[in-house]
Short mmCIF file of C-alpha atoms and ligand atoms in Angstrom, two decimals:
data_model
loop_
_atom_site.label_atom_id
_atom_site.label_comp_id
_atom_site.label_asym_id
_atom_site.label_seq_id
_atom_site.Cartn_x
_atom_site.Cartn_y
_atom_site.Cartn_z
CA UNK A 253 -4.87 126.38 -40.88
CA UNK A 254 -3.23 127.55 -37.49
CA UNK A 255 -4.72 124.58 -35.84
CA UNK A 256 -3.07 122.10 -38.66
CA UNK A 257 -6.06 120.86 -39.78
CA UNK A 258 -6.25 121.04 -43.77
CA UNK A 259 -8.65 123.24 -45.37
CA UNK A 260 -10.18 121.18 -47.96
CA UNK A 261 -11.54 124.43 -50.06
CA UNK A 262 -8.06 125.76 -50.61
CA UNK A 263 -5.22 124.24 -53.06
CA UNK A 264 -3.59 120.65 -51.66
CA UNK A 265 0.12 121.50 -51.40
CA UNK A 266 0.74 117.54 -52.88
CA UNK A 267 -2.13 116.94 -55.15
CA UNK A 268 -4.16 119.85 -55.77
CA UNK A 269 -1.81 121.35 -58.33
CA UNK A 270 -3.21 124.25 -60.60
CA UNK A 271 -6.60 123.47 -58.91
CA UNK A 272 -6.62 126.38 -57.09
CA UNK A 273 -9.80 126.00 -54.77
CA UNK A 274 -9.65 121.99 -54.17
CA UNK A 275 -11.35 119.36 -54.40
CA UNK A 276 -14.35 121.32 -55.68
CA UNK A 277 -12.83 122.72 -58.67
CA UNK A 278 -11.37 118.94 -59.58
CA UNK A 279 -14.59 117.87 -59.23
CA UNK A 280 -16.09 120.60 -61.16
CA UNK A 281 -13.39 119.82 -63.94
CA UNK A 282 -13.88 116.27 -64.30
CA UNK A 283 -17.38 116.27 -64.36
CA UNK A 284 -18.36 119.01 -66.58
CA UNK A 285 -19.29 118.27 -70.44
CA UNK A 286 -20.94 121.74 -71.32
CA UNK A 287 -17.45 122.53 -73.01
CA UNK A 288 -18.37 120.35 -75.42
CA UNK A 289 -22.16 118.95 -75.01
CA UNK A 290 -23.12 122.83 -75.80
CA UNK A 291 -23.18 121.64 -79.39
CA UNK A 292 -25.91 119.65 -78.53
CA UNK A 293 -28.34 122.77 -77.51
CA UNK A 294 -31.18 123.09 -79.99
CA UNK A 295 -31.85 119.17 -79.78
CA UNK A 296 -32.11 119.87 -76.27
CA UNK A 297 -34.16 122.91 -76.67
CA UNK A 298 -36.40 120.57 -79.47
CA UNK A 299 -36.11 117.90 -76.64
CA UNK A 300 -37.40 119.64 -74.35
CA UNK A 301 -40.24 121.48 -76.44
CA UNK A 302 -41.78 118.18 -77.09
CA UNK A 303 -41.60 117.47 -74.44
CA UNK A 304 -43.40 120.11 -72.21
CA UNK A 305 -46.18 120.17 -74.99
CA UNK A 306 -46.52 116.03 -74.42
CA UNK A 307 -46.96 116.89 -70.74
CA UNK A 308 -49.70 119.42 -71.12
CA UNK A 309 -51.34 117.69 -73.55
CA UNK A 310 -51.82 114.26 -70.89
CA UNK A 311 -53.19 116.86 -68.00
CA UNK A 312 -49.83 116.52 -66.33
CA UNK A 313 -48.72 119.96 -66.70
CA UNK A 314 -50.85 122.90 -66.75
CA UNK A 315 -51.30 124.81 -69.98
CA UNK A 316 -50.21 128.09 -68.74
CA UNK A 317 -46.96 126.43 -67.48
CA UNK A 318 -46.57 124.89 -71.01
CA UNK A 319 -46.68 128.07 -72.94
CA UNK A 320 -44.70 129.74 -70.63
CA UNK A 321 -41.51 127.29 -70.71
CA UNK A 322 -41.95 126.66 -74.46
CA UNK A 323 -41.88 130.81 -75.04
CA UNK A 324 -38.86 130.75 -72.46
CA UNK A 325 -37.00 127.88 -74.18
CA UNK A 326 -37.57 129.67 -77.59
CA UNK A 327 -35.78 132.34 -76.17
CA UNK A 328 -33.35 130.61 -74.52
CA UNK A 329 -32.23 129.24 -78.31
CA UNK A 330 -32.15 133.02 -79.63
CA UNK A 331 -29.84 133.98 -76.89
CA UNK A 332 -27.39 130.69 -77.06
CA UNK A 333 -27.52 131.12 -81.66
CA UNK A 334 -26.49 134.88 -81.53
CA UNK A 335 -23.95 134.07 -78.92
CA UNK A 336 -25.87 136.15 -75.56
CA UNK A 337 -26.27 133.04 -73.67
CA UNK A 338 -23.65 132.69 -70.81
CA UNK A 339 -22.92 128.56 -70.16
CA UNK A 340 -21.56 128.02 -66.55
CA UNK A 341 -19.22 125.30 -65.58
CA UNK A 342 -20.96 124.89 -62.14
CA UNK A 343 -24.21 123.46 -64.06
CA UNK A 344 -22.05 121.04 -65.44
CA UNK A 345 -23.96 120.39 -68.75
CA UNK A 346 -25.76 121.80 -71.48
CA UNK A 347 -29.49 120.15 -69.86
CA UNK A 348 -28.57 122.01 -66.30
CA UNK A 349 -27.91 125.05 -67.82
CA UNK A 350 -30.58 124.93 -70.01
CA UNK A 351 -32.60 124.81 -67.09
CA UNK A 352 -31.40 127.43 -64.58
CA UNK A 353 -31.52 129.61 -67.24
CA UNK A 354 -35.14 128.64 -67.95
CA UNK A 355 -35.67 129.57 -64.29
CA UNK A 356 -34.39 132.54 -64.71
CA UNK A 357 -36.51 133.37 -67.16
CA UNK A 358 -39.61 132.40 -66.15
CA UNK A 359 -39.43 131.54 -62.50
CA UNK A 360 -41.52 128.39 -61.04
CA UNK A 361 -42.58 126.88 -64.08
CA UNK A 362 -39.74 126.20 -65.33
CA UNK A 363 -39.04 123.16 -62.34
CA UNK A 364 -41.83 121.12 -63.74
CA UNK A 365 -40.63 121.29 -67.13
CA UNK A 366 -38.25 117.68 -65.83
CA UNK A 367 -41.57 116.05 -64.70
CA UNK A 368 -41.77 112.51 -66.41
CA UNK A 369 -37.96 112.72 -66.98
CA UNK A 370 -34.64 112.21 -66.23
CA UNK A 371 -30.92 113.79 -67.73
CA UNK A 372 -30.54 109.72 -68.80
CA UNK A 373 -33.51 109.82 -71.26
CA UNK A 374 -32.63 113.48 -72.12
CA UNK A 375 -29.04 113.20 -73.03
CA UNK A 376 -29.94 110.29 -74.89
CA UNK A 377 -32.25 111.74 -77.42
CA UNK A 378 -30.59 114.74 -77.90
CA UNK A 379 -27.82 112.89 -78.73
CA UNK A 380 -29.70 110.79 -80.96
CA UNK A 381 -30.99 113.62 -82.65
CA UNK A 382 -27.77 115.14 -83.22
CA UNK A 383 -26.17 112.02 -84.78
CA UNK A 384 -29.37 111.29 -87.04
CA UNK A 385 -28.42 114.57 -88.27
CA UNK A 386 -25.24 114.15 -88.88
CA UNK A 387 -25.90 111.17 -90.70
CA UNK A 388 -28.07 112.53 -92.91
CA UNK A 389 -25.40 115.13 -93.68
CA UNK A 390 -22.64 112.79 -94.54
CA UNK A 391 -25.08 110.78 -96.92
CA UNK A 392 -25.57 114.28 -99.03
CA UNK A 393 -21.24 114.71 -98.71
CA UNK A 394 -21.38 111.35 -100.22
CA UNK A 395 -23.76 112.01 -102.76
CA UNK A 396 -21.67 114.96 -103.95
CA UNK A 397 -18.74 112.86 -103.62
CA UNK A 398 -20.13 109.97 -106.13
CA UNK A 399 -21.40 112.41 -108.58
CA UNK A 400 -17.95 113.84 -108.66
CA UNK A 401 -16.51 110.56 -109.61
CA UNK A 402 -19.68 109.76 -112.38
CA UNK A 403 -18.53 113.15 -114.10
CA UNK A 404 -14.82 111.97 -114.14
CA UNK A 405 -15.90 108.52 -114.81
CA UNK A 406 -17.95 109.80 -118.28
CA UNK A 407 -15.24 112.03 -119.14
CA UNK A 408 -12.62 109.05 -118.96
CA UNK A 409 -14.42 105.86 -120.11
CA UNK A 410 -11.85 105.11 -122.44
CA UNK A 411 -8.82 106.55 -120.93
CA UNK A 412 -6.42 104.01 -120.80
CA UNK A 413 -4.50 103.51 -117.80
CA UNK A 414 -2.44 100.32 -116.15
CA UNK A 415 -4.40 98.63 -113.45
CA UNK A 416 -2.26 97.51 -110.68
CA UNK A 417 -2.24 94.17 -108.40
CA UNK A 418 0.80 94.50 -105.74
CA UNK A 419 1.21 97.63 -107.06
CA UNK A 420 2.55 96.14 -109.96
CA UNK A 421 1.42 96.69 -113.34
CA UNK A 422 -1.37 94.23 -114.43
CA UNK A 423 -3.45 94.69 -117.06
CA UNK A 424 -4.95 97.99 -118.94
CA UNK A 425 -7.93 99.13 -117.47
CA UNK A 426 -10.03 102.49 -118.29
CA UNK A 427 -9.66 105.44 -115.88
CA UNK A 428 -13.40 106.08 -115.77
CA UNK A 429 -13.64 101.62 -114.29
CA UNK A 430 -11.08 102.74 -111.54
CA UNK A 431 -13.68 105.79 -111.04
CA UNK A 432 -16.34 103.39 -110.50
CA UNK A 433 -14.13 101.08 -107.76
CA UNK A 434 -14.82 104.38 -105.67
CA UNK A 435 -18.29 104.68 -106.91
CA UNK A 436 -19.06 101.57 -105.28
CA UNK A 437 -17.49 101.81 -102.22
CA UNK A 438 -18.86 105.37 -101.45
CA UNK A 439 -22.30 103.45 -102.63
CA UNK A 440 -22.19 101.30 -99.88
CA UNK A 441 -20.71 103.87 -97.75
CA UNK A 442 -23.99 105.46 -98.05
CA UNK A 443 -26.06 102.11 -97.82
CA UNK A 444 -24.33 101.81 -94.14
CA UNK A 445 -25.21 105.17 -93.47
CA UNK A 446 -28.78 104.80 -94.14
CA UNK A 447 -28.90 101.78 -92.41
CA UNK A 448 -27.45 103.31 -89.28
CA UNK A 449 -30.13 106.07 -89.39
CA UNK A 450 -33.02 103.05 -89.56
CA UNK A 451 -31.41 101.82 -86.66
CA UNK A 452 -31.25 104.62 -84.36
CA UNK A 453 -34.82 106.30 -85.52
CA UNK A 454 -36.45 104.99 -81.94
CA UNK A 455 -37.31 108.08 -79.09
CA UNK A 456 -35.68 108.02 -76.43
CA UNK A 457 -37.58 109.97 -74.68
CA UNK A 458 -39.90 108.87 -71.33
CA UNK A 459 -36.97 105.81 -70.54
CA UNK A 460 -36.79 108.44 -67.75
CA UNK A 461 -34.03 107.36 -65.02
CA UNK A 462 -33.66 103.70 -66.18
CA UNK A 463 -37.58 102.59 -65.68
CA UNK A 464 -39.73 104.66 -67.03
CA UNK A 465 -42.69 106.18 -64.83
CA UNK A 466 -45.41 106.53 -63.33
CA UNK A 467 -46.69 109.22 -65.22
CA UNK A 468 -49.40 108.71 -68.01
CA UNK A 469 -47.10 110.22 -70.42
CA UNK A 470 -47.25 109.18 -74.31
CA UNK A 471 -44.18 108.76 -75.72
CA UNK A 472 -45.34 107.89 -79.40
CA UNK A 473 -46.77 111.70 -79.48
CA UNK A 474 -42.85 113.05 -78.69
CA UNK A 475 -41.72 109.82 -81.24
CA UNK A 476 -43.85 111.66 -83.53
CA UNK A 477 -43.02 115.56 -82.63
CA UNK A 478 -39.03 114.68 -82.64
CA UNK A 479 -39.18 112.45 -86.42
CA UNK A 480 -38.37 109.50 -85.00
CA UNK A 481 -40.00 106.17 -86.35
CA UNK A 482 -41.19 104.81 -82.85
CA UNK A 483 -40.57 105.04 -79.14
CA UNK A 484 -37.88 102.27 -78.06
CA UNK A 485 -39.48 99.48 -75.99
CA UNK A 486 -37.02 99.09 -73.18
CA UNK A 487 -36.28 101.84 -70.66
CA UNK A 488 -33.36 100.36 -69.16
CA UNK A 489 -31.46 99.34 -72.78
CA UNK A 490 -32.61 103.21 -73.44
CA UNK A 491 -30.45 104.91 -71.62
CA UNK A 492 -27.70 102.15 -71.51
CA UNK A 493 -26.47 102.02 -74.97
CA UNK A 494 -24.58 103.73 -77.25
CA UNK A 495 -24.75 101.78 -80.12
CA UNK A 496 -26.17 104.37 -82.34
CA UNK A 497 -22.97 106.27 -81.66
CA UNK A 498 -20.79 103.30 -82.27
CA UNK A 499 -22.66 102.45 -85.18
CA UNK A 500 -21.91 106.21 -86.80
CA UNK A 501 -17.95 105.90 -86.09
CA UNK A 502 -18.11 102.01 -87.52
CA UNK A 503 -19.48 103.73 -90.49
CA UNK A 504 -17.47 107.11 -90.58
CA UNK A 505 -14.29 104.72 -90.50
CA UNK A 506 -15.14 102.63 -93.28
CA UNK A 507 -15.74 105.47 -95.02
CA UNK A 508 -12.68 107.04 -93.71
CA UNK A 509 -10.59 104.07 -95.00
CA UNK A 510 -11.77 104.00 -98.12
CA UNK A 511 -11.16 107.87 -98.70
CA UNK A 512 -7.43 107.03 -97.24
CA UNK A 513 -6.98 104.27 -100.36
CA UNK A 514 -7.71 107.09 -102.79
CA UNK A 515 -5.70 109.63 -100.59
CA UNK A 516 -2.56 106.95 -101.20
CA UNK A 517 -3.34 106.53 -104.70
CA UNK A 518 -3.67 110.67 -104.99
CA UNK A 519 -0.26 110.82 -103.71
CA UNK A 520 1.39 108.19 -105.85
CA UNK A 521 -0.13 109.17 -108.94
CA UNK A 522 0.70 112.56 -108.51
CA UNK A 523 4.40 111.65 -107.72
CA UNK A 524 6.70 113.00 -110.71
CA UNK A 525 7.79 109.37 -111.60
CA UNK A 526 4.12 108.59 -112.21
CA UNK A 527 2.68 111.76 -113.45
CA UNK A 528 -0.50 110.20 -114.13
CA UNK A 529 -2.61 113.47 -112.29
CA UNK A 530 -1.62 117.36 -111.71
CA UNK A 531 -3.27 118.62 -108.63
CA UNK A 532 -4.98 122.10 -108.36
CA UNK A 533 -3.35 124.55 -106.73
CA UNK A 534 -6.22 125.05 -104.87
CA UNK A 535 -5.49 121.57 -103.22
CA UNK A 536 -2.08 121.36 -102.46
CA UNK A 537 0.86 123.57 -101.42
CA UNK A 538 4.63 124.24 -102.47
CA UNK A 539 7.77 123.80 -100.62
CA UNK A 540 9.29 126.52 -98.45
CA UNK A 541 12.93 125.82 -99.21
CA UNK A 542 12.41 123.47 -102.89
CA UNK A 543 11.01 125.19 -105.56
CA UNK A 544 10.13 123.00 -107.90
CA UNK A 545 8.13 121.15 -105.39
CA UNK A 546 3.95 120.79 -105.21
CA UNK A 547 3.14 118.69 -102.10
CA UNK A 548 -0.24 116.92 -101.93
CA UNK A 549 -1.07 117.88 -98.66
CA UNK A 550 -4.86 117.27 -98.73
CA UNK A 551 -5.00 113.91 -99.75
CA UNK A 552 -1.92 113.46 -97.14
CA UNK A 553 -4.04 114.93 -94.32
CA UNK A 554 -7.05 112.92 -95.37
CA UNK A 555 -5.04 109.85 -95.19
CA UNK A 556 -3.99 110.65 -91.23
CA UNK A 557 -7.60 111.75 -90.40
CA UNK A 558 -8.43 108.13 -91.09
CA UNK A 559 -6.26 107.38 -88.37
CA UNK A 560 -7.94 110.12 -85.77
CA UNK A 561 -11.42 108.73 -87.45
CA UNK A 562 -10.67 104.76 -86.47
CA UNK A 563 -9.13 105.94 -83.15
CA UNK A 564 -12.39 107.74 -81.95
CA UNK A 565 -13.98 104.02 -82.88
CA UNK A 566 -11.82 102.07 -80.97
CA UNK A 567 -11.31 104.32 -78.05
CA UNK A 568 -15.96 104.27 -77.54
CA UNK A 569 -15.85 100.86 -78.19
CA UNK A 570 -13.03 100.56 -75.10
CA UNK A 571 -15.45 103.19 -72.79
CA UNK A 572 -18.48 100.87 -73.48
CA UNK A 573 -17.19 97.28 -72.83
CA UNK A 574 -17.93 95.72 -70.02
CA UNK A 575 -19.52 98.86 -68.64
CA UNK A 576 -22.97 97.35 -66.40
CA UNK A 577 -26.62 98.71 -67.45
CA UNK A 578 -28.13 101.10 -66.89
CA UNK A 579 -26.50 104.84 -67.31
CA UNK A 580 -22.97 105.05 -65.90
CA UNK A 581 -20.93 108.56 -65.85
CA UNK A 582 -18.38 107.27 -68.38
CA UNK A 583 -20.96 107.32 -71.55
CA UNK A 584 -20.41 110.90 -70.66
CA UNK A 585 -17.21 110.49 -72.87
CA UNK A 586 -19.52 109.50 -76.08
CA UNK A 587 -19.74 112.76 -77.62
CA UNK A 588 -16.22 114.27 -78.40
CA UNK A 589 -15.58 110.83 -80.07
CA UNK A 590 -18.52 111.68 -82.27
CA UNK A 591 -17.94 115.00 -82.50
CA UNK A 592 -14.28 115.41 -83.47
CA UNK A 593 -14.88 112.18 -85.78
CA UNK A 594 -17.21 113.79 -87.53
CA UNK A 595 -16.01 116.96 -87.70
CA UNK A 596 -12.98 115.10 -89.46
CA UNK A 597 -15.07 112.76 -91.90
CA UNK A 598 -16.90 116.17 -93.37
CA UNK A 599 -13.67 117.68 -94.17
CA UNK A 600 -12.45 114.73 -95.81
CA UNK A 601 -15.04 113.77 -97.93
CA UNK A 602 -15.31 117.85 -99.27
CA UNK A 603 -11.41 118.24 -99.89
CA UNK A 604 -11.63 114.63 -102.02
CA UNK A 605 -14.37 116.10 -103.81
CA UNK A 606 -13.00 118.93 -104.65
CA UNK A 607 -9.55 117.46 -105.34
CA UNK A 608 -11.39 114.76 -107.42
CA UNK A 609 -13.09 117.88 -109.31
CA UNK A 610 -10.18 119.76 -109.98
CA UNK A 611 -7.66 117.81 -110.82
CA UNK A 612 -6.35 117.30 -114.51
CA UNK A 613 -5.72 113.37 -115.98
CA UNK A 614 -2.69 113.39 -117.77
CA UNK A 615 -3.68 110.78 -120.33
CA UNK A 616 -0.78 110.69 -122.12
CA UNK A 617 0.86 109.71 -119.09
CA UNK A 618 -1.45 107.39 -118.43
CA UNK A 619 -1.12 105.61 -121.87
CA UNK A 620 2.17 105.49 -121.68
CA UNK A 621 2.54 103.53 -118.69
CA UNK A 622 -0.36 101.32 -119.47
CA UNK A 623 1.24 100.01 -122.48
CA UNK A 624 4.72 99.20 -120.42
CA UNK A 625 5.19 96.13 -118.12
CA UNK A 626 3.88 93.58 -120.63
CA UNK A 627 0.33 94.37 -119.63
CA UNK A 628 -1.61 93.18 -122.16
CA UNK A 629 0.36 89.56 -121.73
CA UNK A 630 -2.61 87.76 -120.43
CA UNK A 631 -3.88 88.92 -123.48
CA UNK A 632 -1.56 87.24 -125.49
CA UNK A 633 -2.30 83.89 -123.17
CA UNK A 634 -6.00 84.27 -123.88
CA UNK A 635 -6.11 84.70 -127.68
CA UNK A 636 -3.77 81.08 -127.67
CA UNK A 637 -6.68 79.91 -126.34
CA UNK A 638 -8.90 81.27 -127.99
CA UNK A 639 -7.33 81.04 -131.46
CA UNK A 640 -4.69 78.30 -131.38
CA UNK A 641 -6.85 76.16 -129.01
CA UNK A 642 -4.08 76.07 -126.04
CA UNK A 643 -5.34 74.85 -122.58
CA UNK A 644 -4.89 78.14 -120.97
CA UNK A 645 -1.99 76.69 -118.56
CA UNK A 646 0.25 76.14 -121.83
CA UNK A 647 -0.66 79.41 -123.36
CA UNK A 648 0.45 80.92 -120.03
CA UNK A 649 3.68 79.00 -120.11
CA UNK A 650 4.23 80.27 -123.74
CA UNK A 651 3.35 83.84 -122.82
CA UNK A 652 5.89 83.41 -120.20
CA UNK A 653 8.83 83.11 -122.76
CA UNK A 654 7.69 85.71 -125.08
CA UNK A 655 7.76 88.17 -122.13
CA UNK A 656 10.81 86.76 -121.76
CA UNK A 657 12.60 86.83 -124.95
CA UNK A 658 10.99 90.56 -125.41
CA UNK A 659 12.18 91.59 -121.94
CA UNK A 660 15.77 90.22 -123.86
CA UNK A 661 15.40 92.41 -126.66
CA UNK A 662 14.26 95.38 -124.37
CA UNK A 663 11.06 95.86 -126.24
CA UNK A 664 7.52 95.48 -125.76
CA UNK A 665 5.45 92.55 -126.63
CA UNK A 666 3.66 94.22 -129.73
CA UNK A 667 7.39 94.82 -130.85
CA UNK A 668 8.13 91.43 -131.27
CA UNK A 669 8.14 90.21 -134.89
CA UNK A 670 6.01 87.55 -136.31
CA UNK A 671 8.62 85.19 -136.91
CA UNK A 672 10.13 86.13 -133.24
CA UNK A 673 6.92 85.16 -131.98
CA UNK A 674 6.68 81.69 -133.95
CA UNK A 675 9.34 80.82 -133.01
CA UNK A 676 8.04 80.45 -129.43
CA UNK A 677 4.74 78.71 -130.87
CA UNK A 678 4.35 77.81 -134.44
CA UNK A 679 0.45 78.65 -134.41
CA UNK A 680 1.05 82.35 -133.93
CA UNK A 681 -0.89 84.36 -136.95
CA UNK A 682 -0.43 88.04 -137.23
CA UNK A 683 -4.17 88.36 -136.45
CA UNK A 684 -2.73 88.38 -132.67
CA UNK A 685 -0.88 92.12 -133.51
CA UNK A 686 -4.94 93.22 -133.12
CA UNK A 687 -4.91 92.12 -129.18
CA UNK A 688 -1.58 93.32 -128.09
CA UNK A 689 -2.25 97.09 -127.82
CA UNK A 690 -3.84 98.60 -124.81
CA UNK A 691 -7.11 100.04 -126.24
CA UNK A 692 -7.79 96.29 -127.80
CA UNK A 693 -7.47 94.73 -124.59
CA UNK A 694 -9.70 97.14 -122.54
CA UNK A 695 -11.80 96.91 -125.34
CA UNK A 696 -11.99 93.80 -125.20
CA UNK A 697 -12.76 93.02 -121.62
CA UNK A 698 -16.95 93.24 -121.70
CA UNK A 699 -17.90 90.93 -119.45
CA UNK A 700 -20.18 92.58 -116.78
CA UNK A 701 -18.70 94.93 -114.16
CA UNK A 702 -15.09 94.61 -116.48
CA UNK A 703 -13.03 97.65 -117.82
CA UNK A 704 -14.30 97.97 -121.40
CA UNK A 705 -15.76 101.71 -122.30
CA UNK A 706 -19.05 99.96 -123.10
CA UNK A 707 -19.50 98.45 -119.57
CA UNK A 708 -18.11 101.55 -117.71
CA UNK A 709 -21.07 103.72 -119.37
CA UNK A 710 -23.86 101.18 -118.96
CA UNK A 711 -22.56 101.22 -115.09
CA UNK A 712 -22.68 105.28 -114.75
CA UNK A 713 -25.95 104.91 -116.16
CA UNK A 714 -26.98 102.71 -113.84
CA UNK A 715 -25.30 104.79 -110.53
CA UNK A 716 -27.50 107.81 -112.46
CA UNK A 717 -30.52 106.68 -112.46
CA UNK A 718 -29.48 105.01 -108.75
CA UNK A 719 -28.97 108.40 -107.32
N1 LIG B 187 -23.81 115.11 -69.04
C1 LIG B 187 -24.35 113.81 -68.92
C2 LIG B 187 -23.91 112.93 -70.10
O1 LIG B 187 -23.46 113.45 -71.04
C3 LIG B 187 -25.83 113.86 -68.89
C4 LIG B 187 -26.48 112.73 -68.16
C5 LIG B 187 -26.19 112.83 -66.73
N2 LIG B 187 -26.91 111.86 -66.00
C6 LIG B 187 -26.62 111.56 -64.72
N3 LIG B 187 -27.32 110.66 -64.14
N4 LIG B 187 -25.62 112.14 -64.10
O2 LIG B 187 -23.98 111.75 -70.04
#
């Protein structure tokens, strides 16, 4: 200015940068959320329905008013769903704009509409809504996700395969018992989510500010008009916590962890040195330059959204600690968190299913390498028990040697000879022959929850009649 005084509404030569108008428009930047809390529109609209209706139903709000902004807000969620509704940065969020719009609309009434309420109790159940949603959607991905593994499960109860400890080969287990390990750990997956959904089922709605009011307002008629269980029964931890959000990317990420084991596994098996899978097309991609090349892509990318998934976790669990009750500006940064973690877990569980759906078991390869390795040694161990009466220490010590001497002779244990193997302990009978091969000792191994066929069906059965 030409009396040197600085003009805070124009750019700051040393700070103002690419904010062309000021302070305002920093302001305006940082503080906004409709970019991304417009998602959260028809729970605010529902919000806000309930509401109005609440308010004319205690004699707080005329009737006329009521119909009025409920016809308006109806109309406001036509214009926003076919994409007419213009969202301003000025009104900061998706409430605000909801609002002047509502104005708009319908002129006066519209400004008592936020009688009995504040944006703290607002935000909070629309963003309790949106979540209880959302959870309810990733239990049916789940569900899908579980039945795809049953199908596979049934279809491979006695595919033999070699289990792995230290990714080292172990001992033969079916394909359709490695099926179930998933099985149960989307199972629980699904437990947690239902549990987080019990948890956040309380209305928000009437905390107000942080105190409540003075209104006679009834918040178990909204509890009721919204679904939720009950009102919550402190204002002030109402529109302080975010646990309900936490809790959904606590549960997304275990979740998003297990679907990264089987993303690893995916990979591995689908290496050509394993060969125990062939991916679908349809799920993953060739190489530009190698030819012979099919890349696993999906199950790669669902392994790194694991990483984005548990990221969004930590990084509202860093916003919310140590942050003083009630509502502060910085829960503000709860929803893209959510959001984007979400948006990630939904992908992820569909691709799995639909990579766990389409792709073809090679169970020759399978067999193959479950017979190699000296898997069925402990085998061996226990029929020396069994059989020869060995404490099973010794039988493991003599086990040892005939791994050993066949390991010598490049062979596998069912190679060996009789006489080779009485040699290393006189009570060998050829009735041991019958335990050494891969379908015995699956077969074998019917103990509750093991890896025989018969115990892999009666547990589908069991996840059927579950579901
Ligand atoms: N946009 C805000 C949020 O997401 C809404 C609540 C604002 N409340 C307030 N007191 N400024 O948290």
């Amino acid at each position: 200015m030409a009396d040197g005084t600085q003009d805070t509404k124009s750019s700051n030569q040393m700070w103002g940068g690419r904010f062309a108008s000021g302070p305002d428009a920093i302001m305006e930047e940082i503080n906004a959320s409709i970019g991304f809390d417009k998602k959260l529109f028809a729970q605010d609209i529902r919000g806000s329905i309930a509401h109005a209706t609440m308010l004319a139903h205690q004699g707080i709000i005329a009737e006329e008013d009521k119909t009025k902004i409920v016809e308006g807000l109806e109309a406001i969620r036509t214009e926003i769903e076919s994409g007419n509704f213009e969202f301003s940065r000025r009104l900061e969020d998706i409430h605000m704009n909801v609002e002047a719009r509502l104005a708009t609309l319908i002129g006066t009434a519209a400004g008592r509409l936020h009688t009995a309420r504040s944006r703290n109790d607002q935000v909070a159940v629309d963003f309790r809504l949106w979540v209880k949603e959302e959870l309810q959607r990733t239990d049916r991905a789940l569900t899908g996700l579980i039945e795809a593994f049953l199908d596979r499960a049934e279809e491979h109860a006695e595919t033999v395969m070699p289990g792995f400890t230290h990714l080292q080969t172990a001992q033969p287990v079916t394909f359709g018992h490695h099926c179930m390990a998933y099985v149960e750990m989307f199972g629980r997956d699904r437990q947690r989510v239902r549990h987080a959904i019990e948890h956040l089922d309380q209305n928000p709605l009437g905390a107000a500010a942080l105190a409540g009011t003075g209104f006679p307002i009834d918040r178990h008629m909204t509890a009721r008009a919204l679904g939720f269980r009950e009102p919550t029964r402190n204002s002030i931890d109402t529109v302080s916590d975010r646990d309900f959000a936490l809790e959904f990317l606590a549960v997304a990420s275990i979740a998003a962890t297990h679907l990264s084991r089987l993303a690893e596994e995916i990979v591995i098996w689908s290496t050509p040195q394993f060969g125990f899978i062939r991916l679908s097309d349809a799920f993953s991609t060739g190489s530009s330059i190698m030819p012979q090349k099919k890349n696993p892509d999906a199950a790669e990318l669902v392994r790194a959204k694991t990483g984005r998934i548990n990221g969004s976790l930590i990084a509202l669990l860093t916003v919310m600690k140590g942050l003083p009750l009630a509502y502060s500006k910085d829960m503000q940064e709860d929803k893209e968190q959510v959001f984007d973690a979400a948006e990630s877990l939904e992908l992820a569980i569909a691709a799995m299913t639909g990579m766990m759906r389409d792709m073809t078991i090679r169970t020759d390869r399978m067999k193959a390498a479950a017979g190699s390795g000296y898997s069925t040694a402990t085998d061996l161990a226990d029929w020396l028990v069994r059989e020869a009466g060995l404490p099973f220490r010794d039988a493991h010590h003599v086990t040892g040697r005939a791994v050993a001497l066949a390991e010598s002779k490049g062979c596998e244990l069912a190679d060996l000879s009789l006489e080779e193997l009485q040699s290393i302990h006189p009570d060998v009978k050829a009735g041991i022959f019958d335990v050494l091969t891969v379908e015995a000792s699956v077969a074998s191994r019917k103990s509750f929850g093991g890896t025989a066929p018969s115990q892999v069906r009666e547990q589908i059965a069991w996840w059927r009649t579950a579901l």
